[in-house]
PDB file of C-alpha atoms and ligand atoms in Angstrom:
ATOM      1  CA  MET A  66      82.662  22.793 112.746  1.00  0.00           C
ATOM      2  CA  THR A  67      83.851  22.474 116.316  1.00  0.00           C
ATOM      3  CA  ASP A  68      83.880  19.233 118.227  1.00  0.00           C
ATOM      4  CA  HIS A  69      82.290  20.473 121.434  1.00  0.00           C
ATOM      5  CA  GLU A  70      83.426  18.879 124.685  1.00  0.00           C
ATOM      6  CA  LEU A  71      81.997  18.723 128.189  1.00  0.00           C
ATOM      7  CA  PRO A  72      84.052  21.108 130.342  1.00  0.00           C
ATOM      8  CA  GLU A  73      85.474  19.806 133.629  1.00  0.00           C
ATOM      9  CA  LEU A  74      83.784  21.165 136.740  1.00  0.00           C
ATOM     10  CA  PRO A  75      85.895  23.906 138.355  1.00  0.00           C
ATOM     11  CA  TYR A  76      85.472  22.128 141.766  1.00  0.00           C
ATOM     12  CA  ASP A  77      84.774  18.656 143.206  1.00  0.00           C
ATOM     13  CA  TYR A  78      81.347  17.097 142.719  1.00  0.00           C
ATOM     14  CA  ASP A  79      80.534  17.489 146.418  1.00  0.00           C
ATOM     15  CA  ALA A  80      81.937  21.025 146.703  1.00  0.00           C
ATOM     16  CA  LEU A  81      78.579  22.802 146.532  1.00  0.00           C
ATOM     17  CA  GLU A  82      76.985  20.832 149.397  1.00  0.00           C
ATOM     18  CA  PRO A  83      74.695  21.462 151.165  1.00  0.00           C
ATOM     19  CA  ALA A  84      73.265  23.871 148.557  1.00  0.00           C
ATOM     20  CA  ILE A  85      73.492  21.230 145.798  1.00  0.00           C
ATOM     21  CA  SER A  86      74.262  17.588 146.567  1.00  0.00           C
ATOM     22  CA  GLU A  87      77.100  15.548 145.078  1.00  0.00           C
ATOM     23  CA  GLN A  88      74.475  13.271 143.497  1.00  0.00           C
ATOM     24  CA  VAL A  89      72.682  16.120 141.726  1.00  0.00           C
ATOM     25  CA  VAL A  90      75.907  17.734 140.500  1.00  0.00           C
ATOM     26  CA  THR A  91      77.042  14.329 139.193  1.00  0.00           C
ATOM     27  CA  TRP A  92      73.823  13.598 137.292  1.00  0.00           C
ATOM     28  CA  HIS A  93      73.460  17.191 136.157  1.00  0.00           C
ATOM     29  CA  HIS A  94      76.995  17.560 134.811  1.00  0.00           C
ATOM     30  CA  ASP A  95      77.844  14.036 133.639  1.00  0.00           C
ATOM     31  CA  THR A  96      74.457  13.088 132.178  1.00  0.00           C
ATOM     32  CA  HIS A  97      72.377  16.184 131.394  1.00  0.00           C
ATOM     33  CA  HIS A  98      75.133  18.582 130.352  1.00  0.00           C
ATOM     34  CA  GLN A  99      76.907  15.786 128.456  1.00  0.00           C
ATOM     35  CA  GLY A 100      73.626  15.143 126.637  1.00  0.00           C
ATOM     36  CA  TYR A 101      73.504  18.728 125.367  1.00  0.00           C
ATOM     37  CA  VAL A 102      77.127  18.538 124.198  1.00  0.00           C
ATOM     38  CA  ASN A 103      76.360  15.298 122.344  1.00  0.00           C
ATOM     39  CA  GLY A 104      73.165  16.769 120.919  1.00  0.00           C
ATOM     40  CA  LEU A 105      74.988  19.820 119.600  1.00  0.00           C
ATOM     41  CA  ASN A 106      77.748  17.740 118.004  1.00  0.00           C
ATOM     42  CA  GLY A 107      75.177  15.408 116.444  1.00  0.00           C
ATOM     43  CA  ALA A 108      73.102  18.260 115.039  1.00  0.00           C
ATOM     44  CA  GLU A 109      76.174  19.910 113.532  1.00  0.00           C
ATOM     45  CA  GLU A 110      77.182  16.624 111.902  1.00  0.00           C
ATOM     46  CA  GLU A 111      73.707  16.227 110.459  1.00  0.00           C
ATOM     47  CA  LEU A 112      73.723  19.759 109.031  1.00  0.00           C
ATOM     48  CA  ALA A 113      77.136  19.158 107.438  1.00  0.00           C
ATOM     49  CA  GLU A 114      76.020  15.831 105.907  1.00  0.00           C
ATOM     50  CA  ASN A 115      72.893  17.464 104.527  1.00  0.00           C
ATOM     51  CA  ARG A 116      74.927  20.253 102.900  1.00  0.00           C
ATOM     52  CA  GLU A 117      77.242  17.663 101.394  1.00  0.00           C
ATOM     53  CA  ASN A 118      74.362  15.555 100.045  1.00  0.00           C
ATOM     54  CA  GLY A 119      72.218  18.482  98.973  1.00  0.00           C
ATOM     55  CA  ASP A 120      69.329  16.904 100.892  1.00  0.00           C
ATOM     56  CA  PHE A 121      67.897  19.406 103.373  1.00  0.00           C
ATOM     57  CA  GLU A 122      64.841  17.491 104.531  1.00  0.00           C
ATOM     58  CA  SER A 123      66.028  17.042 108.138  1.00  0.00           C
ATOM     59  CA  THR A 124      67.844  20.383 108.271  1.00  0.00           C
ATOM     60  CA  PRO A 125      65.128  22.475 109.995  1.00  0.00           C
ATOM     61  CA  ALA A 126      64.848  19.910 112.817  1.00  0.00           C
ATOM     62  CA  ALA A 127      68.653  19.806 113.108  1.00  0.00           C
ATOM     63  CA  MET A 128      68.684  23.601 113.377  1.00  0.00           C
ATOM     64  CA  GLU A 129      66.270  23.356 116.314  1.00  0.00           C
ATOM     65  CA  ASN A 130      68.644  20.849 117.876  1.00  0.00           C
ATOM     66  CA  VAL A 131      71.500  23.350 117.491  1.00  0.00           C
ATOM     67  CA  THR A 132      69.684  26.117 119.364  1.00  0.00           C
ATOM     68  CA  HIS A 133      68.284  23.781 122.050  1.00  0.00           C
ATOM     69  CA  ASN A 134      71.446  21.808 122.711  1.00  0.00           C
ATOM     70  CA  GLY A 135      73.849  24.660 121.982  1.00  0.00           C
ATOM     71  CA  SER A 136      72.044  26.995 124.370  1.00  0.00           C
ATOM     72  CA  GLY A 137      71.898  24.160 126.902  1.00  0.00           C
ATOM     73  CA  HIS A 138      75.650  23.588 126.602  1.00  0.00           C
ATOM     74  CA  TYR A 139      76.605  27.266 126.828  1.00  0.00           C
ATOM     75  CA  LEU A 140      74.263  28.066 129.741  1.00  0.00           C
ATOM     76  CA  HIS A 141      75.315  25.004 131.766  1.00  0.00           C
ATOM     77  CA  THR A 142      78.976  25.954 131.261  1.00  0.00           C
ATOM     78  CA  LEU A 143      78.251  29.415 132.711  1.00  0.00           C
ATOM     79  CA  PHE A 144      76.098  27.914 135.491  1.00  0.00           C
ATOM     80  CA  TRP A 145      78.947  25.692 136.760  1.00  0.00           C
ATOM     81  CA  GLU A 146      81.405  28.572 136.574  1.00  0.00           C
ATOM     82  CA  ASN A 147      79.142  31.069 138.324  1.00  0.00           C
ATOM     83  CA  MET A 148      78.936  28.914 141.459  1.00  0.00           C
ATOM     84  CA  SER A 149      81.736  28.238 143.931  1.00  0.00           C
ATOM     85  CA  PRO A 150      82.181  26.612 147.348  1.00  0.00           C
ATOM     86  CA  ASP A 151      83.582  30.026 148.350  1.00  0.00           C
ATOM     87  CA  GLY A 152      80.571  31.845 146.888  1.00  0.00           C
ATOM     88  CA  GLY A 153      77.695  33.759 148.418  1.00  0.00           C
ATOM     89  CA  GLY A 154      77.317  37.370 149.426  1.00  0.00           C
ATOM     90  CA  GLU A 155      76.626  40.304 147.148  1.00  0.00           C
ATOM     91  CA  PRO A 156      78.353  41.712 144.073  1.00  0.00           C
ATOM     92  CA  GLU A 157      81.071  44.307 144.564  1.00  0.00           C
ATOM     93  CA  GLY A 158      82.779  47.001 142.544  1.00  0.00           C
ATOM     94  CA  GLU A 159      81.691  48.044 139.050  1.00  0.00           C
ATOM     95  CA  LEU A 160      79.088  45.288 138.686  1.00  0.00           C
ATOM     96  CA  ALA A 161      77.452  46.268 141.987  1.00  0.00           C
ATOM     97  CA  ASP A 162      77.347  49.900 140.829  1.00  0.00           C
ATOM     98  CA  ARG A 163      75.786  48.903 137.503  1.00  0.00           C
ATOM     99  CA  ILE A 164      73.145  46.727 139.167  1.00  0.00           C
ATOM    100  CA  GLU A 165      72.198  49.678 141.355  1.00  0.00           C
ATOM    101  CA  GLU A 166      72.101  51.984 138.327  1.00  0.00           C
ATOM    102  CA  ASP A 167      70.025  49.670 136.120  1.00  0.00           C
ATOM    103  CA  PHE A 168      67.709  48.089 138.717  1.00  0.00           C
ATOM    104  CA  GLY A 169      67.574  50.680 141.502  1.00  0.00           C
ATOM    105  CA  SER A 170      69.194  48.511 144.175  1.00  0.00           C
ATOM    106  CA  TYR A 171      70.645  45.036 144.705  1.00  0.00           C
ATOM    107  CA  GLU A 172      67.469  44.065 146.577  1.00  0.00           C
ATOM    108  CA  ALA A 173      65.288  45.170 143.641  1.00  0.00           C
ATOM    109  CA  TRP A 174      67.519  43.252 141.220  1.00  0.00           C
ATOM    110  CA  LYS A 175      67.365  40.135 143.411  1.00  0.00           C
ATOM    111  CA  GLY A 176      63.591  40.315 143.777  1.00  0.00           C
ATOM    112  CA  GLU A 177      63.217  40.518 140.010  1.00  0.00           C
ATOM    113  CA  PHE A 178      65.732  37.711 139.369  1.00  0.00           C
ATOM    114  CA  GLU A 179      63.997  35.458 141.905  1.00  0.00           C
ATOM    115  CA  ALA A 180      60.642  36.158 140.272  1.00  0.00           C
ATOM    116  CA  ALA A 181      62.144  34.979 136.959  1.00  0.00           C
ATOM    117  CA  ALA A 182      63.683  31.909 138.635  1.00  0.00           C
ATOM    118  CA  SER A 183      60.386  31.013 140.354  1.00  0.00           C
ATOM    119  CA  ALA A 184      58.358  31.190 137.129  1.00  0.00           C
ATOM    120  CA  ALA A 185      60.794  30.029 134.434  1.00  0.00           C
ATOM    121  CA  GLY A 186      60.565  26.680 132.700  1.00  0.00           C
ATOM    122  CA  GLY A 187      64.326  26.762 132.197  1.00  0.00           C
ATOM    123  CA  TRP A 188      66.556  29.539 133.433  1.00  0.00           C
ATOM    124  CA  ALA A 189      66.770  32.895 135.170  1.00  0.00           C
ATOM    125  CA  LEU A 190      69.505  34.969 133.571  1.00  0.00           C
ATOM    126  CA  LEU A 191      71.194  38.259 134.320  1.00  0.00           C
ATOM    127  CA  VAL A 192      72.340  39.498 130.914  1.00  0.00           C
ATOM    128  CA  TYR A 193      74.031  42.496 129.391  1.00  0.00           C
ATOM    129  CA  ASP A 194      71.984  43.924 126.512  1.00  0.00           C
ATOM    130  CA  PRO A 195      74.490  45.519 124.093  1.00  0.00           C
ATOM    131  CA  VAL A 196      71.817  47.364 122.087  1.00  0.00           C
ATOM    132  CA  ALA A 197      70.191  49.162 125.021  1.00  0.00           C
ATOM    133  CA  LYS A 198      73.558  49.118 126.846  1.00  0.00           C
ATOM    134  CA  GLN A 199      72.032  47.951 130.099  1.00  0.00           C
ATOM    135  CA  LEU A 200      71.701  44.932 132.346  1.00  0.00           C
ATOM    136  CA  ARG A 201      68.450  42.951 132.244  1.00  0.00           C
ATOM    137  CA  ASN A 202      66.964  39.903 133.923  1.00  0.00           C
ATOM    138  CA  LEU A 203      65.428  37.335 131.586  1.00  0.00           C
ATOM    139  CA  LYS A 204      63.004  34.464 132.218  1.00  0.00           C
ATOM    140  CA  VAL A 205      63.959  31.746 129.768  1.00  0.00           C
ATOM    141  CA  ASP A 206      61.943  28.615 129.020  1.00  0.00           C
ATOM    142  CA  ARG A 207      63.785  25.439 127.991  1.00  0.00           C
ATOM    143  CA  HIS A 208      67.194  26.808 126.985  1.00  0.00           C
ATOM    144  CA  ASP A 209      66.333  29.190 124.182  1.00  0.00           C
ATOM    145  CA  LEU A 210      62.747  30.407 124.432  1.00  0.00           C
ATOM    146  CA  HIS A 211      62.323  34.079 125.378  1.00  0.00           C
ATOM    147  CA  ALA A 212      65.970  34.746 124.593  1.00  0.00           C
ATOM    148  CA  LEU A 213      66.995  38.287 123.637  1.00  0.00           C
ATOM    149  CA  TRP A 214      69.197  38.487 120.542  1.00  0.00           C
ATOM    150  CA  GLY A 215      72.680  39.757 121.206  1.00  0.00           C
ATOM    151  CA  ALA A 216      72.332  39.631 124.984  1.00  0.00           C
ATOM    152  CA  HIS A 217      75.369  38.235 126.820  1.00  0.00           C
ATOM    153  CA  PRO A 218      74.523  36.106 129.895  1.00  0.00           C
ATOM    154  CA  ILE A 219      76.602  37.018 132.940  1.00  0.00           C
ATOM    155  CA  LEU A 220      74.772  34.999 135.627  1.00  0.00           C
ATOM    156  CA  ALA A 221      72.666  31.882 135.065  1.00  0.00           C
ATOM    157  CA  CYS A 222      70.455  29.919 137.464  1.00  0.00           C
ATOM    158  CA  ASP A 223      69.184  26.580 136.149  1.00  0.00           C
ATOM    159  CA  VAL A 224      65.637  25.923 137.384  1.00  0.00           C
ATOM    160  CA  TRP A 225      64.925  22.809 135.335  1.00  0.00           C
ATOM    161  CA  GLU A 226      63.631  20.106 137.677  1.00  0.00           C
ATOM    162  CA  HIS A 227      66.834  18.092 137.153  1.00  0.00           C
ATOM    163  CA  SER A 228      68.615  20.990 138.898  1.00  0.00           C
ATOM    164  CA  TYR A 229      66.839  20.771 142.254  1.00  0.00           C
ATOM    165  CA  TYR A 230      64.070  18.196 142.593  1.00  0.00           C
ATOM    166  CA  TYR A 231      66.204  15.410 144.115  1.00  0.00           C
ATOM    167  CA  ASP A 232      67.527  17.809 146.776  1.00  0.00           C
ATOM    168  CA  TYR A 233      64.514  19.997 147.447  1.00  0.00           C
ATOM    169  CA  GLY A 234      61.423  18.280 146.050  1.00  0.00           C
ATOM    170  CA  PRO A 235      58.881  20.803 144.768  1.00  0.00           C
ATOM    171  CA  ASP A 236      60.312  23.638 146.924  1.00  0.00           C
ATOM    172  CA  ARG A 237      62.086  25.550 144.188  1.00  0.00           C
ATOM    173  CA  GLY A 238      62.370  28.627 146.434  1.00  0.00           C
ATOM    174  CA  GLU A 239      64.661  26.726 148.818  1.00  0.00           C
ATOM    175  CA  PHE A 240      66.880  25.786 145.880  1.00  0.00           C
ATOM    176  CA  ILE A 241      67.038  29.414 144.727  1.00  0.00           C
ATOM    177  CA  ASP A 242      68.148  30.399 148.250  1.00  0.00           C
ATOM    178  CA  GLY A 243      70.777  27.640 148.041  1.00  0.00           C
ATOM    179  CA  PHE A 244      71.970  28.995 144.697  1.00  0.00           C
ATOM    180  CA  PHE A 245      72.560  32.384 146.303  1.00  0.00           C
ATOM    181  CA  ASP A 246      74.616  30.676 149.050  1.00  0.00           C
ATOM    182  CA  VAL A 247      77.109  29.476 146.414  1.00  0.00           C
ATOM    183  CA  VAL A 248      76.825  32.164 143.707  1.00  0.00           C
ATOM    184  CA  ASP A 249      80.255  33.365 142.552  1.00  0.00           C
ATOM    185  CA  TRP A 250      79.984  37.080 141.839  1.00  0.00           C
ATOM    186  CA  ASN A 251      83.621  37.149 140.678  1.00  0.00           C
ATOM    187  CA  LYS A 252      82.703  35.141 137.579  1.00  0.00           C
ATOM    188  CA  ALA A 253      79.730  37.424 136.901  1.00  0.00           C
ATOM    189  CA  ALA A 254      82.030  40.439 137.239  1.00  0.00           C
ATOM    190  CA  ASP A 255      84.440  38.872 134.695  1.00  0.00           C
ATOM    191  CA  GLU A 256      81.616  38.400 132.181  1.00  0.00           C
ATOM    192  CA  TYR A 257      80.418  41.969 132.778  1.00  0.00           C
ATOM    193  CA  GLU A 258      83.967  43.244 132.158  1.00  0.00           C
ATOM    194  CA  LYS A 259      83.990  41.454 128.785  1.00  0.00           C
ATOM    195  CA  CYS A 260      80.782  43.286 127.850  1.00  0.00           C
ATOM    196  CA  LEU A 261      82.249  46.656 128.827  1.00  0.00           C
ATOM    197  CA  ASP A 262      85.357  45.931 126.731  1.00  0.00           C
ATOM    198  CA  HIS A 263      83.300  44.926 123.700  1.00  0.00           C
ATOM    199  CA  PHE A 264      80.318  47.225 123.768  1.00  0.00           C
ATOM    200  CA  GLU A 265      80.943  50.382 125.803  1.00  0.00           C
TER     201      GLU A 265
HETATM  202 FE1  FE2 B 414      70.375  21.784 133.724  1.00  0.00          FE
END
Protein backbone atom coordinates (compact mmCIF):
# COMPACT_ATOMS: atom_id res chain seq x y z
CA MET A 1 0.00 0.00 0.00
CA THR A 2 1.33 3.39 -0.99
CA ASP A 3 0.84 6.51 1.06
CA HIS A 4 -0.26 8.83 -1.72
CA GLU A 5 0.75 12.48 -1.46
CA LEU A 6 -0.45 15.67 -3.11
CA PRO A 7 2.17 16.65 -5.70
CA GLU A 8 3.52 20.21 -5.65
CA LEU A 9 2.34 22.40 -8.52
CA PRO A 10 5.05 22.73 -11.19
CA TYR A 11 4.50 26.57 -11.16
CA ASP A 12 3.23 29.34 -8.85
CA TYR A 13 -0.47 29.47 -7.98
CA ASP A 14 -0.94 32.62 -10.06
CA ALA A 15 1.15 31.40 -13.01
CA LEU A 16 -1.79 30.40 -15.20
CA GLU A 17 -3.56 33.79 -15.01
CA PRO A 18 -5.56 35.05 -16.79
CA ALA A 19 -6.65 31.62 -18.10
CA ILE A 20 -7.13 30.27 -14.56
CA SER A 21 -7.05 32.55 -11.51
CA GLU A 22 -4.77 32.15 -8.49
CA GLN A 23 -7.89 31.63 -6.36
CA VAL A 24 -9.20 28.76 -8.49
CA VAL A 25 -5.80 27.05 -8.72
CA THR A 26 -5.45 27.36 -4.93
CA TRP A 27 -8.87 25.87 -4.15
CA HIS A 28 -8.59 23.30 -6.91
CA HIS A 29 -5.14 22.02 -5.93
CA ASP A 30 -5.09 22.49 -2.15
CA THR A 31 -8.68 21.49 -1.39
CA HIS A 32 -10.16 19.40 -4.22
CA HIS A 33 -7.05 17.50 -5.32
CA GLN A 34 -6.00 17.04 -1.69
CA GLY A 35 -9.45 15.58 -1.02
CA TYR A 36 -8.94 12.89 -3.67
CA VAL A 37 -5.51 12.02 -2.26
CA ASN A 38 -7.02 11.71 1.23
CA GLY A 39 -9.95 9.71 -0.13
CA LEU A 40 -7.65 7.26 -1.88
CA ASN A 41 -5.47 6.78 1.20
CA GLY A 42 -8.54 6.31 3.39
CA ALA A 43 -10.10 3.76 1.04
CA GLU A 44 -6.87 1.77 0.87
CA GLU A 45 -6.64 1.74 4.66
CA GLU A 46 -10.21 0.51 4.91
CA LEU A 47 -9.58 -2.29 2.40
CA ALA A 48 -6.47 -3.38 4.31
CA GLU A 49 -8.32 -3.37 7.67
CA ASN A 50 -11.14 -5.40 6.17
CA ARG A 51 -8.71 -8.01 4.82
CA GLU A 52 -7.06 -8.20 8.22
CA ASN A 53 -10.38 -8.59 10.06
CA GLY A 54 -11.96 -10.87 7.49
CA ASP A 55 -14.98 -8.54 7.47
CA PHE A 56 -15.72 -7.41 3.91
CA GLU A 57 -19.01 -5.62 4.48
CA SER A 58 -17.71 -2.14 3.59
CA THR A 59 -15.26 -3.41 0.96
CA PRO A 60 -17.39 -2.82 -2.18
CA ALA A 61 -17.99 0.82 -1.17
CA ALA A 62 -14.27 1.23 -0.42
CA MET A 63 -13.47 -0.15 -3.87
CA GLU A 64 -15.69 2.54 -5.40
CA ASN A 65 -13.76 5.09 -3.36
CA VAL A 66 -10.50 3.75 -4.81
CA THR A 67 -11.60 4.20 -8.42
CA HIS A 68 -13.26 7.59 -7.80
CA ASN A 69 -10.52 9.12 -5.68
CA GLY A 70 -7.65 7.30 -7.39
CA SER A 71 -8.80 8.41 -10.84
CA GLY A 72 -9.34 11.91 -9.44
CA HIS A 73 -5.80 11.98 -8.04
CA TYR A 74 -4.12 10.64 -11.18
CA LEU A 75 -6.06 12.86 -13.60
CA HIS A 76 -5.51 16.03 -11.55
CA THR A 77 -1.77 15.27 -11.41
CA LEU A 78 -1.70 15.07 -15.23
CA PHE A 79 -3.93 18.17 -15.53
CA TRP A 80 -1.50 20.34 -13.52
CA GLU A 81 1.47 19.01 -15.47
CA ASN A 82 -0.14 19.45 -18.89
CA MET A 83 -0.56 23.20 -18.36
CA SER A 84 2.20 25.80 -18.23
CA PRO A 85 2.54 29.60 -18.16
CA ASP A 86 4.65 29.07 -21.30
CA GLY A 87 1.97 26.89 -22.91
CA GLY A 88 -0.37 27.38 -25.84
CA GLY A 89 0.05 26.73 -29.53
CA GLU A 90 -0.20 23.40 -31.29
CA PRO A 91 1.57 20.06 -30.87
CA GLU A 92 4.78 19.47 -32.80
CA GLY A 93 6.85 16.53 -33.97
CA GLU A 94 5.76 12.90 -33.63
CA LEU A 95 2.65 13.68 -31.58
CA ALA A 96 1.46 16.20 -34.19
CA ASP A 97 2.00 13.59 -36.92
CA ARG A 98 0.06 10.98 -34.95
CA ILE A 99 -2.85 13.34 -34.28
CA GLU A 100 -3.05 14.03 -38.01
CA GLU A 101 -2.88 10.30 -38.78
CA ASP A 102 -5.51 9.24 -36.23
CA PHE A 103 -7.92 12.20 -36.42
CA GLY A 104 -7.36 13.61 -39.91
CA SER A 105 -6.03 16.99 -38.80
CA TYR A 106 -5.27 19.00 -35.66
CA GLU A 107 -8.44 21.02 -36.26
CA ALA A 108 -10.55 17.84 -36.44
CA TRP A 109 -8.90 16.53 -33.26
CA LYS A 110 -9.53 19.84 -31.47
CA GLY A 111 -13.16 20.00 -32.57
CA GLU A 112 -13.73 16.50 -31.22
CA PHE A 113 -11.87 17.19 -27.96
CA GLU A 114 -13.85 20.40 -27.41
CA ALA A 115 -17.10 18.53 -28.02
CA ALA A 116 -16.08 16.09 -25.27
CA ALA A 117 -15.07 18.96 -22.95
CA SER A 118 -18.36 20.81 -23.58
CA ALA A 119 -20.52 17.77 -22.78
CA ALA A 120 -18.54 15.89 -20.11
CA GLY A 121 -19.54 15.76 -16.47
CA GLY A 122 -15.88 15.37 -15.55
CA TRP A 123 -13.07 15.36 -18.06
CA ALA A 124 -12.08 15.49 -21.71
CA LEU A 125 -9.10 13.23 -22.30
CA LEU A 126 -6.75 12.54 -25.17
CA VAL A 127 -5.60 8.97 -24.57
CA TYR A 128 -3.45 6.35 -26.22
CA ASP A 129 -5.36 3.08 -26.68
CA PRO A 130 -2.75 0.28 -26.54
CA VAL A 131 -5.13 -2.39 -27.87
CA ALA A 132 -6.17 -0.56 -31.03
CA LYS A 133 -2.77 1.20 -31.07
CA GLN A 134 -4.28 4.60 -31.74
CA LEU A 135 -5.06 7.91 -30.10
CA ARG A 136 -8.64 8.58 -28.99
CA ASN A 137 -10.59 11.37 -27.32
CA LEU A 138 -12.75 10.32 -24.38
CA LYS A 139 -15.65 12.05 -22.62
CA VAL A 140 -15.41 11.03 -18.99
CA ASP A 141 -18.05 11.64 -16.33
CA ARG A 142 -16.95 12.12 -12.71
CA HIS A 143 -13.41 10.72 -12.79
CA ASP A 144 -13.96 7.15 -13.87
CA LEU A 145 -17.21 6.75 -15.79
CA HIS A 146 -16.83 6.02 -19.52
CA ALA A 147 -13.19 5.12 -19.02
CA LEU A 148 -11.54 2.77 -21.52
CA TRP A 149 -9.55 -0.05 -19.93
CA GLY A 150 -5.85 0.10 -20.61
CA ALA A 151 -5.97 3.55 -22.17
CA HIS A 152 -3.16 5.89 -21.10
CA PRO A 153 -4.21 9.56 -20.70
CA ILE A 154 -1.80 11.97 -22.37
CA LEU A 155 -3.81 15.22 -22.11
CA ALA A 156 -6.52 15.99 -19.56
CA CYS A 157 -8.92 18.94 -19.30
CA ASP A 158 -10.91 19.15 -16.06
CA VAL A 159 -14.43 20.45 -16.74
CA TRP A 160 -15.88 19.92 -13.28
CA GLU A 161 -17.52 23.15 -12.15
CA HIS A 162 -14.82 23.63 -9.49
CA SER A 163 -12.40 24.01 -12.42
CA TYR A 164 -13.96 27.09 -14.02
CA TYR A 165 -17.15 28.42 -12.47
CA TYR A 166 -15.52 31.05 -10.22
CA ASP A 167 -13.58 32.46 -13.19
CA TYR A 168 -16.05 32.05 -16.02
CA GLY A 169 -19.50 31.44 -14.56
CA PRO A 170 -21.57 29.13 -16.76
CA ASP A 171 -19.47 29.90 -19.88
CA ARG A 172 -17.53 26.66 -20.04
CA GLY A 173 -16.50 27.37 -23.64
CA GLU A 174 -14.48 30.40 -22.51
CA PHE A 175 -12.69 28.21 -19.97
CA ILE A 176 -11.89 25.62 -22.65
CA ASP A 177 -10.38 28.41 -24.78
CA GLY A 178 -8.37 29.47 -21.72
CA PHE A 179 -7.15 25.91 -21.25
CA PHE A 180 -5.80 25.92 -24.79
CA ASP A 181 -3.95 29.19 -24.03
CA VAL A 182 -1.92 27.39 -21.34
CA VAL A 183 -1.84 23.78 -22.62
CA ASP A 184 1.68 22.32 -22.47
CA TRP A 185 2.10 20.07 -25.50
CA ASN A 186 5.60 19.09 -24.32
CA LYS A 187 4.10 17.13 -21.42
CA ALA A 188 1.60 15.46 -23.76
CA ALA A 189 4.47 14.53 -26.09
CA ASP A 190 6.35 12.97 -23.13
CA GLU A 191 3.33 10.83 -22.23
CA TYR A 192 2.91 9.81 -25.87
CA GLU A 193 6.59 8.80 -26.00
CA LYS A 194 6.04 6.52 -22.98
CA CYS A 195 3.20 4.80 -24.87
CA LEU A 196 5.37 4.28 -27.95
CA ASP A 197 8.13 2.78 -25.78
CA HIS A 198 5.72 0.42 -24.03
CA PHE A 199 3.27 -0.59 -26.70
CA GLU A 200 4.63 -0.08 -30.22
FE1 LIG B 1 -10.85 19.05 -10.56
